[in-house]
Coordinates of C-alpha atoms and ligand atoms in Angstrom, one line a residue:
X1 CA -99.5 6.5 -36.2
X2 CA -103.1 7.2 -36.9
X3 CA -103.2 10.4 -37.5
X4 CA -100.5 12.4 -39.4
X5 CA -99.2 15.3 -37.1
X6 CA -100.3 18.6 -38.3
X7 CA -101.1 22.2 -36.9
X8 CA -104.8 23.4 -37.1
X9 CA -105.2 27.1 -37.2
X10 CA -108.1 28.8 -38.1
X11 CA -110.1 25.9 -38.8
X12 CA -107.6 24.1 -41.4
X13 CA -104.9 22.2 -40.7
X14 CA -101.7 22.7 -41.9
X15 CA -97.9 20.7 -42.0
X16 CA -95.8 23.6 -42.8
X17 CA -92.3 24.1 -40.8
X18 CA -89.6 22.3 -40.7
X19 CA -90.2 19.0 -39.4
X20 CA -88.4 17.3 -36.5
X21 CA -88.3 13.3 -35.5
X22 CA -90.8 11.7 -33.4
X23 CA -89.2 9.2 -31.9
X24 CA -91.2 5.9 -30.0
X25 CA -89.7 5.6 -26.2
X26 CA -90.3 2.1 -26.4
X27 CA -88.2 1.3 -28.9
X28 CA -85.8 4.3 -29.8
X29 CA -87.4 4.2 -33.1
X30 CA -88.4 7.8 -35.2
X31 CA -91.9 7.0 -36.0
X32 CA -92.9 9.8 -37.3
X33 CA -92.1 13.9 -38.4
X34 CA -93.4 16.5 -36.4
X35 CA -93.8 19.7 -38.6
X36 CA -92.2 23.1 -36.5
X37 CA -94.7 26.1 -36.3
X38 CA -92.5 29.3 -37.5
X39 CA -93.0 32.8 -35.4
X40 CA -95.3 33.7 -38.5
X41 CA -97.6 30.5 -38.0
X42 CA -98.0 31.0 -34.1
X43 CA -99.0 34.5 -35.3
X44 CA -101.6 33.4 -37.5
X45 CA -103.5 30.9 -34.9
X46 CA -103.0 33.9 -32.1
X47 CA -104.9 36.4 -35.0
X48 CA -107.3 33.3 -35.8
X49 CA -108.1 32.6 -32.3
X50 CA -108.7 36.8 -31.6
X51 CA -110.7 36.9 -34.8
X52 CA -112.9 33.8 -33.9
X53 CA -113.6 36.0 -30.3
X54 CA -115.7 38.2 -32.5
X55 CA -117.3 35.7 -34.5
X56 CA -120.5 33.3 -33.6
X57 CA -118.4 31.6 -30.7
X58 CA -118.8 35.5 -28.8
X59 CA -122.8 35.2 -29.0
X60 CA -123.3 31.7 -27.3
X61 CA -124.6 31.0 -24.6
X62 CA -122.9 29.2 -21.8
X63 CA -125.9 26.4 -22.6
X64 CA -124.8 26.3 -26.4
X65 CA -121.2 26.2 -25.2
X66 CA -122.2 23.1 -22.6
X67 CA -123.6 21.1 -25.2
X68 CA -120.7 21.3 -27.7
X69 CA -118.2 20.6 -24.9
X70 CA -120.5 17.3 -24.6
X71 CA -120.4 16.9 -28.2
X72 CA -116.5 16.8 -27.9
X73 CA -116.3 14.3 -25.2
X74 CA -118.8 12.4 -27.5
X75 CA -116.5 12.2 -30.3
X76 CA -113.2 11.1 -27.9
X77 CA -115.4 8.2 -26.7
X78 CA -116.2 7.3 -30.3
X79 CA -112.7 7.5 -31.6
X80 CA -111.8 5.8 -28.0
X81 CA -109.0 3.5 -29.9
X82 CA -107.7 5.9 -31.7
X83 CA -106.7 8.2 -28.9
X84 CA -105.5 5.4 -27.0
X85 CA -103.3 4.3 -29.6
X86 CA -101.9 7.5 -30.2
X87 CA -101.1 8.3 -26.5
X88 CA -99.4 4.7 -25.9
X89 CA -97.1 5.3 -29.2
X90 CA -96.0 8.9 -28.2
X91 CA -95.5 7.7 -24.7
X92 CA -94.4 4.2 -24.3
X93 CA -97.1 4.1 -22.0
X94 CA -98.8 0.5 -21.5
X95 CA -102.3 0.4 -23.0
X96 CA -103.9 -0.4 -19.4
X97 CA -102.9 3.2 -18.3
X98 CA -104.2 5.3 -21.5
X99 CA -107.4 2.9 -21.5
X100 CA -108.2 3.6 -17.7
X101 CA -106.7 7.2 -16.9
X102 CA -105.2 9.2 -19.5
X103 CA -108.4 9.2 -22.2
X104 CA -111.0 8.3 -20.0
X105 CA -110.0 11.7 -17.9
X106 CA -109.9 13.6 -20.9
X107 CA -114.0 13.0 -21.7
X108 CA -114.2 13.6 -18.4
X109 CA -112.5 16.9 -18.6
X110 CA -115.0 18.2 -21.0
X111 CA -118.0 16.5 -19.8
X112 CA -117.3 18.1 -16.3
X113 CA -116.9 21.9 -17.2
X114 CA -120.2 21.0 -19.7
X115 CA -122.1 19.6 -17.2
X116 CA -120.3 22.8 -14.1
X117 CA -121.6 25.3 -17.0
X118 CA -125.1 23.7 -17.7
X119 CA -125.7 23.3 -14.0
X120 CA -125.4 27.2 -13.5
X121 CA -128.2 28.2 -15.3
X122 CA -127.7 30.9 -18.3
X123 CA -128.6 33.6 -15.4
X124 CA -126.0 32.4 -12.4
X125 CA -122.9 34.1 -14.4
X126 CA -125.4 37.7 -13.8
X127 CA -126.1 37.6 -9.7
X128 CA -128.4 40.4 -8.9
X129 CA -127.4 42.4 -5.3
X130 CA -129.3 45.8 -4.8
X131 CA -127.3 47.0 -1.9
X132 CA -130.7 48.9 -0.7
X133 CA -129.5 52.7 -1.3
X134 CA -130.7 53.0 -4.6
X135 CA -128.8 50.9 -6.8
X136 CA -128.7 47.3 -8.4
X137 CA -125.0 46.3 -8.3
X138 CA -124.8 43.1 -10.8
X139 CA -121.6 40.5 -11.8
X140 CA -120.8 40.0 -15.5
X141 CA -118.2 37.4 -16.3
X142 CA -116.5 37.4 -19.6
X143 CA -114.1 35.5 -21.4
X144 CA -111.0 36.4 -20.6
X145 CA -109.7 36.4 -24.6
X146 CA -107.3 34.5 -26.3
X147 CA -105.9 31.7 -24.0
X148 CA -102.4 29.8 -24.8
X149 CA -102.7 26.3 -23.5
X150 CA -99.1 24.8 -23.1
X151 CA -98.9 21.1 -21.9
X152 CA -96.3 18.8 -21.0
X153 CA -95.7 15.2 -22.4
X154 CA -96.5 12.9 -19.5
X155 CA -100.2 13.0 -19.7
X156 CA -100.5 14.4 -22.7
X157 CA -104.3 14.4 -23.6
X158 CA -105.4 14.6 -20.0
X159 CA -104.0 17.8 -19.2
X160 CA -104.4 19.8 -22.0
X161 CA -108.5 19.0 -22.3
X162 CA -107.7 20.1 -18.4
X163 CA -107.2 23.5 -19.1
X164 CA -108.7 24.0 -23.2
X165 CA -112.1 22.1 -21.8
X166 CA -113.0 25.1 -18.8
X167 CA -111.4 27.8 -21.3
X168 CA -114.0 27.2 -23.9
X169 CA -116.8 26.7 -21.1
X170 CA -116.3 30.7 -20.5
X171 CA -115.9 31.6 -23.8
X172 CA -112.4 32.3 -24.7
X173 CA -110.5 31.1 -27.3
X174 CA -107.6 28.9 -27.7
X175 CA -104.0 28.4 -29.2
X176 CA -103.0 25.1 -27.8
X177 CA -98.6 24.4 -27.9
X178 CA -98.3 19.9 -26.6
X179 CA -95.2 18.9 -25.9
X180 CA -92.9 18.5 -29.2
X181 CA -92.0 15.0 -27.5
X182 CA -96.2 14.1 -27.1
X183 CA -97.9 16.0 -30.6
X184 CA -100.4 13.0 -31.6
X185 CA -103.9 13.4 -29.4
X186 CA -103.6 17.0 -29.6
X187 CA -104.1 16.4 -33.7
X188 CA -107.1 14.1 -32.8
X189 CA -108.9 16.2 -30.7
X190 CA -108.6 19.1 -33.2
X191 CA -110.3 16.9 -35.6
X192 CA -113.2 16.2 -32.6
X193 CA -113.6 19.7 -32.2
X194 CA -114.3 20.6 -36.1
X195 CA -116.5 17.5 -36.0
X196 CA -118.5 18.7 -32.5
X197 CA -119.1 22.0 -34.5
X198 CA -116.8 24.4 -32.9
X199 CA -116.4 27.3 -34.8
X200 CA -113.2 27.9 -37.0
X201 CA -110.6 29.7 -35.1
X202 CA -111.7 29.0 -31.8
X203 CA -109.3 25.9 -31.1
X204 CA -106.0 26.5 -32.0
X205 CA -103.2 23.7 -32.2
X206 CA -99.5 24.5 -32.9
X207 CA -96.7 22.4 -32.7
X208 CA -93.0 22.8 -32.0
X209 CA -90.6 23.3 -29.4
X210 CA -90.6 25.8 -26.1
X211 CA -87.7 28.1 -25.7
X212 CA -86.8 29.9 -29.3
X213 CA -89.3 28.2 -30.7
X214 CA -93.4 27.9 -30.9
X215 CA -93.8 27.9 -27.0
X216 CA -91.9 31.4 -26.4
X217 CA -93.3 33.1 -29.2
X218 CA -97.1 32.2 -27.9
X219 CA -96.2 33.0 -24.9
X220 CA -94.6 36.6 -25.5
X221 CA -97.4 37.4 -28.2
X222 CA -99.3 40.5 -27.5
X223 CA -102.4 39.0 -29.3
X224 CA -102.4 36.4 -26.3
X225 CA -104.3 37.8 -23.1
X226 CA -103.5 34.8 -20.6
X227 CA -101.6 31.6 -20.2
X228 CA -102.7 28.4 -18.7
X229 CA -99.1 26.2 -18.8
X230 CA -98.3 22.8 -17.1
X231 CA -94.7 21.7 -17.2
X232 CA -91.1 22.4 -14.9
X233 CA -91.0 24.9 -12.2
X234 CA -88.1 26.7 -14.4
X235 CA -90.1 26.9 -17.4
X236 CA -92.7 28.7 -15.2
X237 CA -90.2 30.8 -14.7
X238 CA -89.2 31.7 -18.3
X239 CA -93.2 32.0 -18.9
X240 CA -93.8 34.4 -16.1
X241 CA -91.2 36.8 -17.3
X242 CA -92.6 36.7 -20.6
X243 CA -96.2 37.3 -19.4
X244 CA -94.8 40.0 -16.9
X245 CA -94.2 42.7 -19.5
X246 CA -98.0 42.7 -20.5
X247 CA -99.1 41.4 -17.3
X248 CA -100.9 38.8 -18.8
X249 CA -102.5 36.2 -16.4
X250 CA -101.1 33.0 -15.7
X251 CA -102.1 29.8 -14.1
X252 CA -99.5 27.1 -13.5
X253 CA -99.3 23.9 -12.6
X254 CA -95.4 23.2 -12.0
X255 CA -93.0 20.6 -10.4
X256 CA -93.0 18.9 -7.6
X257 CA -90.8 16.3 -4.8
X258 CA -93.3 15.0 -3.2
X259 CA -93.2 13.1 0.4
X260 CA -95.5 10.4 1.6
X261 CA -95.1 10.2 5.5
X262 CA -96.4 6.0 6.5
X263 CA -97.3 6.3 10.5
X264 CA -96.3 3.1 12.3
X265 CA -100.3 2.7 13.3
X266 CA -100.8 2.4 9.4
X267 CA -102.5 -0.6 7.7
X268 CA -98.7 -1.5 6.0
X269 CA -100.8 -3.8 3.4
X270 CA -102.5 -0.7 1.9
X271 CA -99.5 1.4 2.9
X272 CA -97.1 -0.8 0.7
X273 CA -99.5 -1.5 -2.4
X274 CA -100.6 2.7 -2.3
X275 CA -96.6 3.6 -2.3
X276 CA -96.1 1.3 -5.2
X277 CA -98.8 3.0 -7.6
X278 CA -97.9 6.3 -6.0
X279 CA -94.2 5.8 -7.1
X280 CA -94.2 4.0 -9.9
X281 CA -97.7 4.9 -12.0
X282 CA -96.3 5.7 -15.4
X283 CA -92.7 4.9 -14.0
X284 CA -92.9 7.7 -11.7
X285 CA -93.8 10.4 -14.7
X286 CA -96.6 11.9 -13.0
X287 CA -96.1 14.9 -11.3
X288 CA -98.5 13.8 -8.5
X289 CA -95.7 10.3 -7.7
X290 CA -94.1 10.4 -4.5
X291 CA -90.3 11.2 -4.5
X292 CA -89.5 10.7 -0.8
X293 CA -91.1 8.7 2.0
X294 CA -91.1 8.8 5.7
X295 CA -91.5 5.6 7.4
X296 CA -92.1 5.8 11.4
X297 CA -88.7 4.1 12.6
X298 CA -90.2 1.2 14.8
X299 CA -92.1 -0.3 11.0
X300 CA -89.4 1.1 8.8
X301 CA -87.3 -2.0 8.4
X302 CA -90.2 -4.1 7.5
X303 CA -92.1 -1.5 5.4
X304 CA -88.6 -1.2 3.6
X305 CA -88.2 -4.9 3.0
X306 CA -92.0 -4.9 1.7
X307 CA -91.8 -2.5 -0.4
X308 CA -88.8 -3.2 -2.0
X309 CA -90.6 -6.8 -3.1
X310 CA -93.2 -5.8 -4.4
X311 CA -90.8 -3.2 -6.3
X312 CA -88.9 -6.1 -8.2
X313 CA -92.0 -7.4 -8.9
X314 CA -93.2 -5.2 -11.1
X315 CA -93.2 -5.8 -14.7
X316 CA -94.9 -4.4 -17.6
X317 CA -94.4 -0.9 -17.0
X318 CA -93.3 1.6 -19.5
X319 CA -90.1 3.6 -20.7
X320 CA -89.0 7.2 -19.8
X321 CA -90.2 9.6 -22.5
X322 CA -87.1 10.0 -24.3
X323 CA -82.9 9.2 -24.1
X324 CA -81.9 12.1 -22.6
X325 CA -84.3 12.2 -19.6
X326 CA -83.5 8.6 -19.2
X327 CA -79.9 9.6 -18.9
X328 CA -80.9 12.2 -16.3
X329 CA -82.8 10.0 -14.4
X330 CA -79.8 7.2 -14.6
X331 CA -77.7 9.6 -13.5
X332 CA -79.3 10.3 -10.6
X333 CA -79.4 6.5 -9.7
X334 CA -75.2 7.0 -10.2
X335 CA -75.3 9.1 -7.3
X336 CA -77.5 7.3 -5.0
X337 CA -75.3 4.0 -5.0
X338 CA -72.3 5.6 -4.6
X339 CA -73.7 7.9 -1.2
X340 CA -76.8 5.3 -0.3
X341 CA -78.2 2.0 -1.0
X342 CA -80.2 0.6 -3.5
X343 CA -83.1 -1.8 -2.0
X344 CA -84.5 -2.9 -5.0
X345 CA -83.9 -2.1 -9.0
X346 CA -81.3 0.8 -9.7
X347 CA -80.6 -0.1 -13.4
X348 CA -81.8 -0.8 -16.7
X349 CA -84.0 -3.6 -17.9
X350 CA -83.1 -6.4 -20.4
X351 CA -85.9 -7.6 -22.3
X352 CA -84.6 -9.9 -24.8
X353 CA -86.6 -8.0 -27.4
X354 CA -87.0 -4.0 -29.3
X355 CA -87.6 -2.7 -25.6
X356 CA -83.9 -2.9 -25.2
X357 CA -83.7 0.0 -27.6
X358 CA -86.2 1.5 -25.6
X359 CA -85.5 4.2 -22.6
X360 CA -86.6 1.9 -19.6
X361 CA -85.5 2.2 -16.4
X362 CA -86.5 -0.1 -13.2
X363 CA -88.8 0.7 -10.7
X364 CA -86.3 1.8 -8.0
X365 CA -86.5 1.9 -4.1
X366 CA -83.5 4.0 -2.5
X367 CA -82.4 4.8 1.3
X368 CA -79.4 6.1 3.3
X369 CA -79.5 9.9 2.1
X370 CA -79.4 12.6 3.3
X371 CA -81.7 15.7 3.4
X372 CA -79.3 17.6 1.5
X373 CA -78.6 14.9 -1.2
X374 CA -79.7 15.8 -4.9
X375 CA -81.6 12.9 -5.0
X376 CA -84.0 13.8 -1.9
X377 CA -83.9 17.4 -3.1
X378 CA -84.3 17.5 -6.7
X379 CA -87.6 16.3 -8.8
X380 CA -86.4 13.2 -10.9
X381 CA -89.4 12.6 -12.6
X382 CA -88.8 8.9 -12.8
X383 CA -89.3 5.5 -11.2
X384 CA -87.2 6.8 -7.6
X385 CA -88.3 6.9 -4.2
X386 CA -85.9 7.0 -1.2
X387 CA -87.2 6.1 2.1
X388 CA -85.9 7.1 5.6
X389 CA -86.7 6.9 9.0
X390 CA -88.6 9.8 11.2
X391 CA -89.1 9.5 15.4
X392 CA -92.3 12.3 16.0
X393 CA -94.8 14.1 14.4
X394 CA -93.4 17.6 14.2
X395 CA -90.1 15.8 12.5
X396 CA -92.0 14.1 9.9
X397 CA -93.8 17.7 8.9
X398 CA -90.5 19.0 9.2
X399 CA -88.8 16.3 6.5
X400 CA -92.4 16.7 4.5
X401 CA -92.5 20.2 4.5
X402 CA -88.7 20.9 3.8
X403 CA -87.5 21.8 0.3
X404 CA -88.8 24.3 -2.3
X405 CA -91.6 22.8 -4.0
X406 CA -95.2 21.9 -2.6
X407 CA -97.7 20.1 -4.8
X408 CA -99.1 16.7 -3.3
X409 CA -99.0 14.6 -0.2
X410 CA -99.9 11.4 1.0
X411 CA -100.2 10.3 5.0
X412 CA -100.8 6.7 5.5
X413 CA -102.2 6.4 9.1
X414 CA -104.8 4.8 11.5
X415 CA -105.2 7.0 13.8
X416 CA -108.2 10.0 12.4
X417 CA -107.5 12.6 15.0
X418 CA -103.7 12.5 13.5
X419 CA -104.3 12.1 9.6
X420 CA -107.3 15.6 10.4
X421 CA -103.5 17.0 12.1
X422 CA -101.1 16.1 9.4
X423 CA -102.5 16.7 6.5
X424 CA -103.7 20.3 6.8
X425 CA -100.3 21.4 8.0
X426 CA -98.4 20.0 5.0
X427 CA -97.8 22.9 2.4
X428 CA -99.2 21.4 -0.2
X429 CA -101.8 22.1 -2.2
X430 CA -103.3 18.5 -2.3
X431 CA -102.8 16.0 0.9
X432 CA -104.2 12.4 0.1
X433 CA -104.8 10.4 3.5
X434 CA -104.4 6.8 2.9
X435 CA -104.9 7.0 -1.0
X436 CA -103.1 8.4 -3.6
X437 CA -104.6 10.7 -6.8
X438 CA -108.2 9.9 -5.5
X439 CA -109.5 13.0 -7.9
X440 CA -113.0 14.8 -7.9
X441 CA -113.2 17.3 -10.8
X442 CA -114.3 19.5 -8.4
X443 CA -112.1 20.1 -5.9
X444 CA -109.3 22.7 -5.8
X445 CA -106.4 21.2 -7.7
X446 CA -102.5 22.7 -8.0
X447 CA -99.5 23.5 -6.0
X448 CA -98.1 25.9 -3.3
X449 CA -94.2 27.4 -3.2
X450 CA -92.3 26.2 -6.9
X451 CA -94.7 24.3 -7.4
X452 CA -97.5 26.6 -8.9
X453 CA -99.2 29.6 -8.9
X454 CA -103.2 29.6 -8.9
X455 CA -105.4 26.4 -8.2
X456 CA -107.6 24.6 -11.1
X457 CA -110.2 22.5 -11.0
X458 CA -114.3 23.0 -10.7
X459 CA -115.3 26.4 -10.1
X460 CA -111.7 27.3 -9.5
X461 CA -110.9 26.7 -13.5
X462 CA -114.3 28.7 -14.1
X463 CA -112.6 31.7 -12.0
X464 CA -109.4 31.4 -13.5
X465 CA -110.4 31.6 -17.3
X466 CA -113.3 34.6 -16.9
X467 CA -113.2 38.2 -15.3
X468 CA -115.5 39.5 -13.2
X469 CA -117.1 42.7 -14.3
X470 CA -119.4 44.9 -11.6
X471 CA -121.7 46.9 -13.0
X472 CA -123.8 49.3 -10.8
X473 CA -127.1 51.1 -12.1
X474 CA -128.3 53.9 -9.9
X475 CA -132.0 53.2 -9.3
Ligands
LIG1 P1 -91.4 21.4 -19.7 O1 -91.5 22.6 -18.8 O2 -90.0 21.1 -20.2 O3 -92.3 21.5 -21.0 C1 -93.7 21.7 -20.8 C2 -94.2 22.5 -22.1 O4 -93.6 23.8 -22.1 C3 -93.8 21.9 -23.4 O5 -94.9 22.0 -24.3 C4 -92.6 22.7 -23.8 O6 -92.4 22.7 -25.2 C5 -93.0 24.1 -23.3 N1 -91.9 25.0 -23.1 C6 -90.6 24.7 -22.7 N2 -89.9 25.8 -22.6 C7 -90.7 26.9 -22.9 C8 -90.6 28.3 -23.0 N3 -89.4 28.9 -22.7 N4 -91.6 29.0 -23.3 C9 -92.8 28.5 -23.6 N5 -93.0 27.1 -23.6 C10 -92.0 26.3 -23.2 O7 -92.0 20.2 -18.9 P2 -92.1 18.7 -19.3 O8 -90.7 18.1 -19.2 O9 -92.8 18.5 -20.6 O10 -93.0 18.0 -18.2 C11 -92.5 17.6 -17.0 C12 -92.7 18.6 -15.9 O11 -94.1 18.9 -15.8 C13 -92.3 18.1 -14.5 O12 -91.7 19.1 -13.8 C14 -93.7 17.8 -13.8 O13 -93.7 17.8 -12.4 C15 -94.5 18.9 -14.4 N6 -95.9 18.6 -14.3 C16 -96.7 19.2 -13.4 C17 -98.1 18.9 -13.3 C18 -98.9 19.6 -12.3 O14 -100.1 19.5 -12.4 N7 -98.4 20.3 -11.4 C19 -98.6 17.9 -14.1 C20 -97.8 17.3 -15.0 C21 -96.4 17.6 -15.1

């Protein structure tokens, strides 16, 4: 561990609580203590982060709050190693991933709401619009307050600096919960923001657990005017009802099950090789992976066979974040051989080495079940996909579309006038033709149905974390 795991309220940081295990995925092994914010710590970085609102932070300028979201990303890319480090030992994750997506994304994060801010001028967040009968009508945008951040634990540092980076670009301040499972680069970029020169109070870090614990009680503070959560649809759930009784805003980025449809005009090459990242990127622990895929019946055979090669193939990939969801997602497996067929993987790995006392599961291809099946329906969160056949068009939106959640799809096709079709009738909130998690910063990012409420990303993420204020001056 490089960094000891610590809360950081106020500007200080802090192990008080009682601690709880840390445990490495890889290898089953406690590698650390995680200290357990009590109801009177989350209380003291919510009054921290309301005090710091009136403080300096208040009085900059969106240009002083670019440049020290740039001084930020400057320190992740100095302490590059570091944060790497951190993210593989909390996640299992192989090195290759944190290196190329996770920390990367996160400079990125903050370079991208610096850069959004910077490029709108000091004046753009005033628009003047004299409706002509006498009066100048202008926009202010303010912060919208204190902000909890709560994040999940498969990409730990990339989405929280997804939500904390375009909160501090408007000026609010923030009390940041990780995932008790994921605490480590949430420590480190509290030390990146005291050394970028953020002032005391204005990032927040606690640490603990979600229900009963540090989570709920951020969540169902009255100090905390909005919440900006990533995680399961049902935690969603147990957020909303705790933001409902002070009709706090939310933005949520939830679950998802989500279907790739493969035309039989598709290049199967690219079709094949985009299904195995899309399925198995961080063994299937991205909420983006594809679940279930549609395969047009007169290539289905062959794509099946294909795929489930390059499947076994696969080596080098990482562990499930912990025992018990391994178990969940093992379970799952259970169920599918006993009602379907298992094309390639299904089990766990030997290694030979420590990994065997790690939580791995392998990359699995499934088929033969049905719509209704728990395994088609459910979001595993794991490395699953099942594949079955579809005869039209209108069935495969049917199969796509079916099912409560709605966050990302993928259409692998030749033919343009049919991907411009598909994709805009699949209710989702992000359709990827013949790609996969092709991201611009920019673009509207989140999920329709259970799986969100509220879009992020670029100017939506600006939107989201200020209010809009009309003021009108009689001429
Ligand atoms: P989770 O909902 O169990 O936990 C997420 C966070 O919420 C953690 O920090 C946890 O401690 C906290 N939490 C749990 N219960 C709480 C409560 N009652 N009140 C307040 N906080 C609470 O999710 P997870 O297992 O960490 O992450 C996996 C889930 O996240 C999957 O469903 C995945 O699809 C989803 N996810 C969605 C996106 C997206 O962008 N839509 C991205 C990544 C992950």
């Amino acid at each position: 561990m490089s960094t000891p795991v610590r809360h950081y309220v106020g500007g200080g940081f802090d192990a008080c609580g009682d601690p709880f295990p840390l445990v490495d995925p890889a290898c089953g092994r406690t590698v650390a203590e995680v200290p357990a914010a009590s109801a009177t710590l989350v209380d003291r970085a919510v009054n921290a982060a309301r005090e710091a609102l009136r403080g300096p932070w208040g009085a900059w300028s969106p240009a002083d709050r670019s440049r020290v979201l740039h001084l930020v990303a400057d320190g992740i890319e100095r302490r590059f190693e570091e944060f790497v480090a951190a993210e593989c030992a909390d996640t299992g994750k192989p090195r290759e991933l944190a290196a190329t997506v996770d920390v990367p994304r996160a400079i990125a994060n903050f370079r991208a709401y610096a850069d959004l801010l910077a490029g709108r001028g000091e004046h753009s967040w005033h628009t003047g619009t004299p409706d002509g009968r006498g009066a100048l009508n202008y926009t202010v945008r303010k912060p919208l307050g204190v902000v909890a951040v709560i994040s999940p634990w498969n990409l730990p540092l990339l989405l929280l600096t997804w939500k904390v980076a375009p909160a501090l670009a408007t000026g609010n301040t923030v009390v940041a919960k990780p995932s008790e499972l994921t605490p480590s680069t949430a420590c480190l970029l509290a030390e990146v923001t005291a050394e970028a020169g953020l002032p005391d109070g204005v990032f927040n870090l606690v640490h603990g657990e979600g229900a009963n614990a540090a989570g709920q009680w951020l969540t169902e503070h009255p100090g905390v005017d909005a919440i900006a959560f990533t995680g399961e649809s049902g935690t969603g759930t147990s957020i909303m009802r705790a933001a409902a009784d002070r009709l706090a805003p939310v933005s949520f980025e939830l679950g998802g099950k989500n279907a790739g449809l493969v035309f039989a005009d598709a290049d199967l090459d690219e079709a094949v090789a985009g299904t195995v990242r899309s399925a198995f990127t961080h063994s299937g622990q991205v909420c983006l992976c594809t679940e279930r895929l549609y395969v047009e019946r007169p290539v289905f055979d062959e794509f099946a066979a294909r795929l489930a090669a390059e499947t076994r193939k696969l080596d080098g990939y990482g562990p499930m974040i912990s025992a018990a969801h391994r178990d969940k997602v093992l379970g799952y497996l259970t169920r599918a051989a006993v009602d379907g067929e298992v094309l390639a993987g299904g089990g766990v790995p030997r290694f030979g080495d420590d990994r065997d006392q790690g939580f791995f599961v392998e990359p699995t291809v499934l088929a033969g079940l049905s719509e209704d099946h728990p395994v088609v329906r459910e979001e595993i969160f794991g490395p699953v996909v099942h594949l079955a056949p579809f005869d039209t068009e209108e069935e495969a939106l049917a199969l796509a579309n079916a099912g409560p959640y709605g966050l990302a799809a993928t259409v692998w096709t030749r033919d343009l006038a049919r991907a411009h079709r598909v994709a805009p009738a699949l209710e989702v909130g992000i359709a990827w033709v013949n790609t996969w998690n092709l991201r611009d910063l920019r673009t509207p990012f989140g999920g329709v149905k259970a799986s969100g409420i509220g879009r992020e990303g670029g100017d939506h993420s600006l939107d989201f974390f200020s209010e809009p204020m009309n003021v009108c001056v009689k001429l």
